CSV table of C-alpha atoms in Angstrom, one decimal:
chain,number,residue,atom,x,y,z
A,1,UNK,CA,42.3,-57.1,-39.8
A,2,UNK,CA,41.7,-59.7,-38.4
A,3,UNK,CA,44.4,-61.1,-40.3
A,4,UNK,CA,44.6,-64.7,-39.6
A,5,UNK,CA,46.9,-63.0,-37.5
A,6,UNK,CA,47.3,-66.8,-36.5
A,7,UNK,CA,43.8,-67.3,-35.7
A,8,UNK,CA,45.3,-69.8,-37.8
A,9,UNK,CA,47.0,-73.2,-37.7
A,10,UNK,CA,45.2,-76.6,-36.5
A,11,UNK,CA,46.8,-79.7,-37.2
A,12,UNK,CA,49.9,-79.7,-39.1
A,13,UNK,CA,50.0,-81.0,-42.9
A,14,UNK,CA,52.6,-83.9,-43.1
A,15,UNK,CA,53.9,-83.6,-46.8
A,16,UNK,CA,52.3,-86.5,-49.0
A,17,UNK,CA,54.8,-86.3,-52.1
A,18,UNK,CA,58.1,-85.6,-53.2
A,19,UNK,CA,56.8,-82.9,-55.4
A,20,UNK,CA,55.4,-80.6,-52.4
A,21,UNK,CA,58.5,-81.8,-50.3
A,22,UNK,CA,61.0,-80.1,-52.7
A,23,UNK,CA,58.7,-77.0,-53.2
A,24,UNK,CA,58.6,-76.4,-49.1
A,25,UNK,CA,62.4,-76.7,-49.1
A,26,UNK,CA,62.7,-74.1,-52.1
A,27,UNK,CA,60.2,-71.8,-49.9
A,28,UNK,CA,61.7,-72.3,-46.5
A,29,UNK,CA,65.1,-72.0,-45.4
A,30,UNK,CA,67.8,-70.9,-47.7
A,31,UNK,CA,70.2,-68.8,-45.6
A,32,UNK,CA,72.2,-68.3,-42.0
A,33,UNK,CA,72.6,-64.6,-42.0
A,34,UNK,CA,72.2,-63.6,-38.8
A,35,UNK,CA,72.4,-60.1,-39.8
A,36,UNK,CA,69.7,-57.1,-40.6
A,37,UNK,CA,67.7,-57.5,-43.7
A,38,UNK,CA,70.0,-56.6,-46.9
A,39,UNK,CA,69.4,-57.1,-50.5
A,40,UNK,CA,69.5,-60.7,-50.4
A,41,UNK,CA,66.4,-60.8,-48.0
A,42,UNK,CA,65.6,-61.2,-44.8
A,43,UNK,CA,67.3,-63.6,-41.7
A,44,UNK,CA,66.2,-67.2,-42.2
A,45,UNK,CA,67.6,-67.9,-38.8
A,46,UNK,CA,67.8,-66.5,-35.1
A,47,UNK,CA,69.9,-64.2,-33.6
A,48,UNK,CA,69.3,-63.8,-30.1
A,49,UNK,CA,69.3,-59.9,-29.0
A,50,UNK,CA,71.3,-60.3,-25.9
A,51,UNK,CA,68.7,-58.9,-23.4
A,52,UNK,CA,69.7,-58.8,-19.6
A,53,UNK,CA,67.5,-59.3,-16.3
A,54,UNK,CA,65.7,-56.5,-15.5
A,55,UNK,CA,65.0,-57.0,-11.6
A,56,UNK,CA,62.4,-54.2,-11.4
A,57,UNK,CA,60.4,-55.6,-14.2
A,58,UNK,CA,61.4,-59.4,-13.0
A,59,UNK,CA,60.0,-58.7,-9.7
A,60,UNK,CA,56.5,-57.7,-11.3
A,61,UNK,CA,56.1,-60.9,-12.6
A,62,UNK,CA,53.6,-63.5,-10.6
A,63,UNK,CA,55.2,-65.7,-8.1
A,64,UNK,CA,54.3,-69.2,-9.4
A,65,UNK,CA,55.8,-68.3,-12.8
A,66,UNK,CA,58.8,-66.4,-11.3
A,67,UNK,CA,59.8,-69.5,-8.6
A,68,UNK,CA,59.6,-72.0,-11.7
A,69,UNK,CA,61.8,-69.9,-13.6
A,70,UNK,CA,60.1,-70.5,-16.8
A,71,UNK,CA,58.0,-68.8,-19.1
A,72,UNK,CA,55.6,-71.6,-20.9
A,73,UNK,CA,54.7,-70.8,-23.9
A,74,UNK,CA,52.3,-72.0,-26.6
A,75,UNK,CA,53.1,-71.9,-30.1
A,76,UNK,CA,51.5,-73.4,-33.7
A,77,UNK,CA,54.6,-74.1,-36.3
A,78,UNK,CA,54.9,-73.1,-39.5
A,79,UNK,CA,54.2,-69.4,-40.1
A,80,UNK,CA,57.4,-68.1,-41.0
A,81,UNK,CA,59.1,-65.3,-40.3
A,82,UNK,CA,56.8,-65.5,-36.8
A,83,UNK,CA,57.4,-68.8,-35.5
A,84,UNK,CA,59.2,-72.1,-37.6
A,85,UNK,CA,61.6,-74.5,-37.6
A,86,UNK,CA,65.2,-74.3,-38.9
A,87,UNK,CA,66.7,-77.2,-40.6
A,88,UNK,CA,68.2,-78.5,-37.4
A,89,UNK,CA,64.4,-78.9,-35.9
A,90,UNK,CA,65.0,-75.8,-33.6
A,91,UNK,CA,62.1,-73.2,-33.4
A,92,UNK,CA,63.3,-70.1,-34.5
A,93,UNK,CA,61.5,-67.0,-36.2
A,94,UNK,CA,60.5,-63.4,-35.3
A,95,UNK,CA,58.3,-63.9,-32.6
A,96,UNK,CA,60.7,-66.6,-31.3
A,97,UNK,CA,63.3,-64.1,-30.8
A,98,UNK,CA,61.4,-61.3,-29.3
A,99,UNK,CA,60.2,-63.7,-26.8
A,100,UNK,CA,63.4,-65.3,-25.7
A,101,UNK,CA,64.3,-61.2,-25.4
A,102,UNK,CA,61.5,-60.3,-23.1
A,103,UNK,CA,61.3,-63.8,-21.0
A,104,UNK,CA,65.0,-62.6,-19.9
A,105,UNK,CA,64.2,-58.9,-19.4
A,106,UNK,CA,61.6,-60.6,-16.8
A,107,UNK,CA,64.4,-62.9,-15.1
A,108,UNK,CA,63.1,-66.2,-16.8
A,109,UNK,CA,63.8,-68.9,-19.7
A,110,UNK,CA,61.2,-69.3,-22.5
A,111,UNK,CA,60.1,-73.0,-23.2
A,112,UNK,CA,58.0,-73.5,-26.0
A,113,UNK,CA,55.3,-75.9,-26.4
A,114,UNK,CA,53.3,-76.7,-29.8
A,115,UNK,CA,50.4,-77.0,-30.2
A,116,UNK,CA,47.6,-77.0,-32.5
A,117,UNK,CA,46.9,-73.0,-33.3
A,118,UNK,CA,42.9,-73.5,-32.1
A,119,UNK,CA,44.2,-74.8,-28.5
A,120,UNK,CA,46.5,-72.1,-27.6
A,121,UNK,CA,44.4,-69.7,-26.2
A,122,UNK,CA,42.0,-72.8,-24.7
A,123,UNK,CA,45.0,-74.0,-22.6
A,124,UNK,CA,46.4,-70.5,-21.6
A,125,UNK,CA,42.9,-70.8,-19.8
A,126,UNK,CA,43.1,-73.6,-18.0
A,127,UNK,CA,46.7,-72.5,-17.2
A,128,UNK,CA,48.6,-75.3,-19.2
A,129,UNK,CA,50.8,-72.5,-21.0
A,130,UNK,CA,51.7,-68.8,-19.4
A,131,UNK,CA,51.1,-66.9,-22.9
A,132,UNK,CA,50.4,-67.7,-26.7
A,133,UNK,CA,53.2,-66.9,-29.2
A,134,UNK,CA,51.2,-67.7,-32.5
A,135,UNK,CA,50.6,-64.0,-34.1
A,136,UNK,CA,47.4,-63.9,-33.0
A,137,UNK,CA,45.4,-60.7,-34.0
A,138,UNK,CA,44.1,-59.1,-30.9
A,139,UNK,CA,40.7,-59.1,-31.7
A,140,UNK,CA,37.5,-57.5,-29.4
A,141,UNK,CA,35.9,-61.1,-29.8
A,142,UNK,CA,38.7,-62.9,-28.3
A,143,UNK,CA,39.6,-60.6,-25.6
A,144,UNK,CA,36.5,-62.3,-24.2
A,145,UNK,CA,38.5,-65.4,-23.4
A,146,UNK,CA,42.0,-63.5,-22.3
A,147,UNK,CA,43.9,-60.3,-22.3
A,148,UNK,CA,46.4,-59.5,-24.9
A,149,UNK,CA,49.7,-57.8,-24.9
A,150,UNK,CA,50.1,-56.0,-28.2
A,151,UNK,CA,53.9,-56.7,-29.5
A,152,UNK,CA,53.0,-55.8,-33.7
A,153,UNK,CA,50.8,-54.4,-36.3
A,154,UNK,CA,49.9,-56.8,-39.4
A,155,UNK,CA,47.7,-56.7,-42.2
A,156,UNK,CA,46.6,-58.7,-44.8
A,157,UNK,CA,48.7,-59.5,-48.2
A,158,UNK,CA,47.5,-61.9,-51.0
A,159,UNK,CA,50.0,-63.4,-53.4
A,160,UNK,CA,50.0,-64.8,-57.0
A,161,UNK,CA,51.7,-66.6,-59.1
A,162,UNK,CA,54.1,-64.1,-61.9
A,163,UNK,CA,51.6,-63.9,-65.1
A,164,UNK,CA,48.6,-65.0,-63.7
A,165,UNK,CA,47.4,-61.3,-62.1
A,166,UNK,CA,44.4,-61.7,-59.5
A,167,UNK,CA,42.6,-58.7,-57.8
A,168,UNK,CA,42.1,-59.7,-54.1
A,169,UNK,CA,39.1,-57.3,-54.5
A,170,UNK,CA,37.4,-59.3,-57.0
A,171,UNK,CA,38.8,-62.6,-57.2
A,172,UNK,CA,34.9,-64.3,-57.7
A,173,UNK,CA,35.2,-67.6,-59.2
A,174,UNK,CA,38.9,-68.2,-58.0
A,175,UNK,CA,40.8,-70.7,-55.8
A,176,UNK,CA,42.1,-69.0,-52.7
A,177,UNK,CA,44.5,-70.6,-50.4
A,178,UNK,CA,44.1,-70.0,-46.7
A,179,UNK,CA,45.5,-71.6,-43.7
A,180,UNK,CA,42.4,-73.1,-41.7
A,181,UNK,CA,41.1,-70.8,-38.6
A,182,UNK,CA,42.9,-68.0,-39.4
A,183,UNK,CA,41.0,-64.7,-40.0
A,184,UNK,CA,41.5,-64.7,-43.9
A,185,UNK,CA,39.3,-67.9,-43.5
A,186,UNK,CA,37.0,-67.3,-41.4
A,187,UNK,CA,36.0,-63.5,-41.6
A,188,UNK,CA,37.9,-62.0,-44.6
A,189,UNK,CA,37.4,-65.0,-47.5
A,190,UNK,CA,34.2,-65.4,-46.6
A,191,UNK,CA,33.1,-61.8,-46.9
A,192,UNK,CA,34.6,-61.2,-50.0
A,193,UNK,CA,33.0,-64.7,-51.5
A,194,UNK,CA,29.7,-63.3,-50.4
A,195,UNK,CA,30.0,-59.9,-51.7
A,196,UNK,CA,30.6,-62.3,-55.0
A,197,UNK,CA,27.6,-63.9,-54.7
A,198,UNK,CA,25.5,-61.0,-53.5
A,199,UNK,CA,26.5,-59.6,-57.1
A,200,UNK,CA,25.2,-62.8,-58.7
A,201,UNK,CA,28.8,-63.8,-59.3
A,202,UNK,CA,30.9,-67.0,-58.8
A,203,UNK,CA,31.8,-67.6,-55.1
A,204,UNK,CA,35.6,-68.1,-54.3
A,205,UNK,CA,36.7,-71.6,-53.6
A,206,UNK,CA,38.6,-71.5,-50.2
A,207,UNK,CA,40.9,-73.7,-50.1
A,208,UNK,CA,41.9,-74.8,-46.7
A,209,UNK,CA,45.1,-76.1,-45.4
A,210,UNK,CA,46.5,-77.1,-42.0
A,211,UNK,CA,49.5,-75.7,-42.2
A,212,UNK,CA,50.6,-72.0,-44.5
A,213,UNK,CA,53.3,-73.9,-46.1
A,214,UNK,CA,50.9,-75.8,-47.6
A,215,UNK,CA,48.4,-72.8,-48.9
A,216,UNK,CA,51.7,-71.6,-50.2
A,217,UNK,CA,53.1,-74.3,-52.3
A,218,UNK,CA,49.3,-74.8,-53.5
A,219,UNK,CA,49.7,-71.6,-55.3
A,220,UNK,CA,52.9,-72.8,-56.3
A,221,UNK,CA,51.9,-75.7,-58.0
A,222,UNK,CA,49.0,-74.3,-59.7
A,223,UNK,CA,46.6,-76.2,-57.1
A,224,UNK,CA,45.5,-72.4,-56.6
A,225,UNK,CA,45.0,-68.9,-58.3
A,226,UNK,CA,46.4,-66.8,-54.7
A,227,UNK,CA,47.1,-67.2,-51.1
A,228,UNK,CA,45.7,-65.2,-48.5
A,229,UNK,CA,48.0,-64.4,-45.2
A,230,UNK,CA,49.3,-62.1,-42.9
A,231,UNK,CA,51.3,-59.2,-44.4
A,232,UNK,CA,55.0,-60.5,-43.2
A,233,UNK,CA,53.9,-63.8,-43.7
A,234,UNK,CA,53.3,-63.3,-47.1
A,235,UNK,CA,56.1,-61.3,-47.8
A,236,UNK,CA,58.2,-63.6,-46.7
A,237,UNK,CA,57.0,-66.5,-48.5
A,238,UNK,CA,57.3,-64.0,-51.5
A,239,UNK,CA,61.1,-63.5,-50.7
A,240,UNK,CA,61.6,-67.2,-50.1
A,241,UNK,CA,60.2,-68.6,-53.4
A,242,UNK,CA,62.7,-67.4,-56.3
A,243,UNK,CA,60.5,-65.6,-58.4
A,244,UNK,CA,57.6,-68.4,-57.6
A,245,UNK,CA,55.2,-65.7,-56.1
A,246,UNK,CA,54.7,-61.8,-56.0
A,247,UNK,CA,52.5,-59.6,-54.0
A,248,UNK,CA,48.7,-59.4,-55.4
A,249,UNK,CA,47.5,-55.9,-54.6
A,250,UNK,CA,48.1,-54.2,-51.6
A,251,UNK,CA,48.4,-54.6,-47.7
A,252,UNK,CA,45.0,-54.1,-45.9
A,253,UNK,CA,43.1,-54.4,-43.0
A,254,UNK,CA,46.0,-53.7,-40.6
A,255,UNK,CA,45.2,-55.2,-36.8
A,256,UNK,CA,47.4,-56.1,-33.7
A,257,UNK,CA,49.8,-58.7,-33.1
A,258,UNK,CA,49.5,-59.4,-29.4
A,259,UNK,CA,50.5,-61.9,-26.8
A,260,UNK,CA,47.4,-63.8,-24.7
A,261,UNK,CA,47.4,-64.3,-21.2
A,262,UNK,CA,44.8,-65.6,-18.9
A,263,UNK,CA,42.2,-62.6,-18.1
A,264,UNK,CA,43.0,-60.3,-15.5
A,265,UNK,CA,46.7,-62.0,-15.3
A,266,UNK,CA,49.3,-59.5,-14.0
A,267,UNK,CA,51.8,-61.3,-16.1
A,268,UNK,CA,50.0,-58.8,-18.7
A,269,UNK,CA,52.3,-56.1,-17.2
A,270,UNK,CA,54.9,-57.5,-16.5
A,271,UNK,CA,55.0,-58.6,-20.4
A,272,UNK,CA,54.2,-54.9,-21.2
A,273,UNK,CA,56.9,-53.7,-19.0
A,274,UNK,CA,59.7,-56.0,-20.9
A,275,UNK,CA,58.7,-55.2,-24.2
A,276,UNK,CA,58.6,-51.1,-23.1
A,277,UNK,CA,62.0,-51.6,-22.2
A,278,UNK,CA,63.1,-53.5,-25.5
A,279,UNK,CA,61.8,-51.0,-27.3
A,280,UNK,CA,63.8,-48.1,-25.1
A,281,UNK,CA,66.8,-50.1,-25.6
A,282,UNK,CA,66.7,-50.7,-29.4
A,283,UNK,CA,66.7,-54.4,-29.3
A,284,UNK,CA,62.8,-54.3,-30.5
A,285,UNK,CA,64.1,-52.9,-33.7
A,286,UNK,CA,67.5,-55.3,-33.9
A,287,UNK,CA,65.4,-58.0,-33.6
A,288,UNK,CA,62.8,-56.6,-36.5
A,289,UNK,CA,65.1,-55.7,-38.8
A,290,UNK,CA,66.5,-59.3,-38.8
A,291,UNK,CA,63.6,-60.8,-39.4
A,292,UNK,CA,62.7,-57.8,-42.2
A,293,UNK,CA,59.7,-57.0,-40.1
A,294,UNK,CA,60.5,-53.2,-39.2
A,295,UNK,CA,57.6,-52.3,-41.2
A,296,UNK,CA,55.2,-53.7,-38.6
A,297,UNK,CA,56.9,-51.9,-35.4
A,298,UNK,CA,55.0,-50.2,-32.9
A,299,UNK,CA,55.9,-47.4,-30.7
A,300,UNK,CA,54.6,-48.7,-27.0
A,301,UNK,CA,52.7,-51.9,-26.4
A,302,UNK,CA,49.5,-51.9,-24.9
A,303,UNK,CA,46.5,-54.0,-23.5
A,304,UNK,CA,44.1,-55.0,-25.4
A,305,UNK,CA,44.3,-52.6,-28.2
A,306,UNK,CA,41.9,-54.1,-30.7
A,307,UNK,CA,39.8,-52.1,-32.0
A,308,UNK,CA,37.4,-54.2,-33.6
């Protein structure tokens, strides 16, 4: 997919009216369950699985990051349900919660940094952060710069405003919104636009944004025909907006979720090893199913998984 799988998020978007500010609200947080998905929706707040030291899999973990007792971690906010901010300013979300899991399976305290999305990996490489907690796709390309720790599998999901149908296969001549550096804008959009052209039809306007909240409410408020985003992403947006938005065609291009680590890292393993045992113990799945993720669970993490 190369779903924008976070390739996404630069600078964030600081709202500039009072129109877009009460829209975000209306999308964003509108619950405290802290229970599995029911038919109200998903979780719109953390609940931490209660994950205990695991001293075989803490020991695997490298000794700078084990004597600091910290697991530094760089993450890009908004992109809920992965990784936002609850009403009280605390960063809470899918990915938020699995990682608080497996930092204390290795014997260790996640601390989260933010940062813009196109820095993450960047400073994972010079060794200012540990890992990246953005939901980066694992992609061939940037297993170049660092390893990755498959945690998910995500696709990619448009969505529309009710009554105003668009085909994400043909959607020539429309106004797209996509968060800026993600995969949807910088592989997908694009090679749909040109197949458009190619055909001697209107391009698609891509409309970029800083932050997905604001390619959201741009469809919204009529700034925009569809959004383009990760396939929980999306759906929760969808879930979020009272009847605002619903799902424009179907989930594609499904891709890897991972975790990057400096190259050759053994903190690689000892990530694996933490989420192995989440998995074994059923808090993976707790911690999914609040969210309303399940459908994106994998069986084992790997390395590096990408296929493309």
């Amino acid at each position: 997919m190369l779903s924008g799988c976070q390739d996404r998020r630069g600078v964030q978007l600081w709202w500039r009216t009072a129109g877009v500010i009460a829209v975000a609200g209306a999308l964003a947080l509108t619950g405290c369950s802290s229970k599995s998905e029911t038919s109200s929706g998903p979780s719109t707040s953390t609940t931490a699985a209660k994950a205990e030291k695991v001293d075989e899999i803490a020991a695997s973990v490298p000794d700078d990051i084990k004597k600091s007792g910290k697991l530094i971690v760089g993450v890009n906010i908004p992109y809920a349900p992965n990784e936002f901010k609850d009403p009280s300013g605390k960063i809470v979300g899918f990915d938020v919660d699995l990682m608080n899991a497996v930092a204390s399976t290795m014997g260790l305290t996640a601390e989260y940094r933010e940062s813009d999305f196109a820095k993450i990996i960047p400073s994972i490489q010079q060794g200012t952060y540990n890992v990246g907690m953005s939901s980066f796709t694992d992609t061939k390309e940037r297993q170049q710069s660092v390893d990755f720790v498959d945690y998910f599998n995500a696709g990619i999901l448009w969505a529309q405003r009710p009554g105003s149908p668009i085909d994400p296969a043909n959607a020539c001549g429309k106004k797209v919104a996509v968060q800026a550096t993600t995969t949807e804008e910088t592989d997908e959009l694009p090679a749909k636009s040109k197949a458009c052209t190619d055909a001697g039809k209107p391009a698609i306007e891509i409309l970029k944004f800083d932050g997905q909240d604001a390619a959201t409410n741009a469809v919204v408020l009529g700034q925009a025909d569809a959004m383009s985003a990760d396939s929980p992403v999306t759906a929760y947006a969808i879930k979020q907006s009272n009847g605002k938005l619903e799902a424009a065609g179907e989930i594609s291009d499904a891709a890897p979720y991972g975790w990057p680590v400096a190259k050759g890292s053994p903190l690689a393993q000892s990530l694996q090893k933490a989420l192995e045992h989440l998995i074994e113990t059923g808090d993976y799945k707790t911690i999914a199913s609040n969210w309303g993720v399940e459908a994106g669970m994998i069986d084992k993490p790997v390395i590096n998984g990408a296929t493309s």
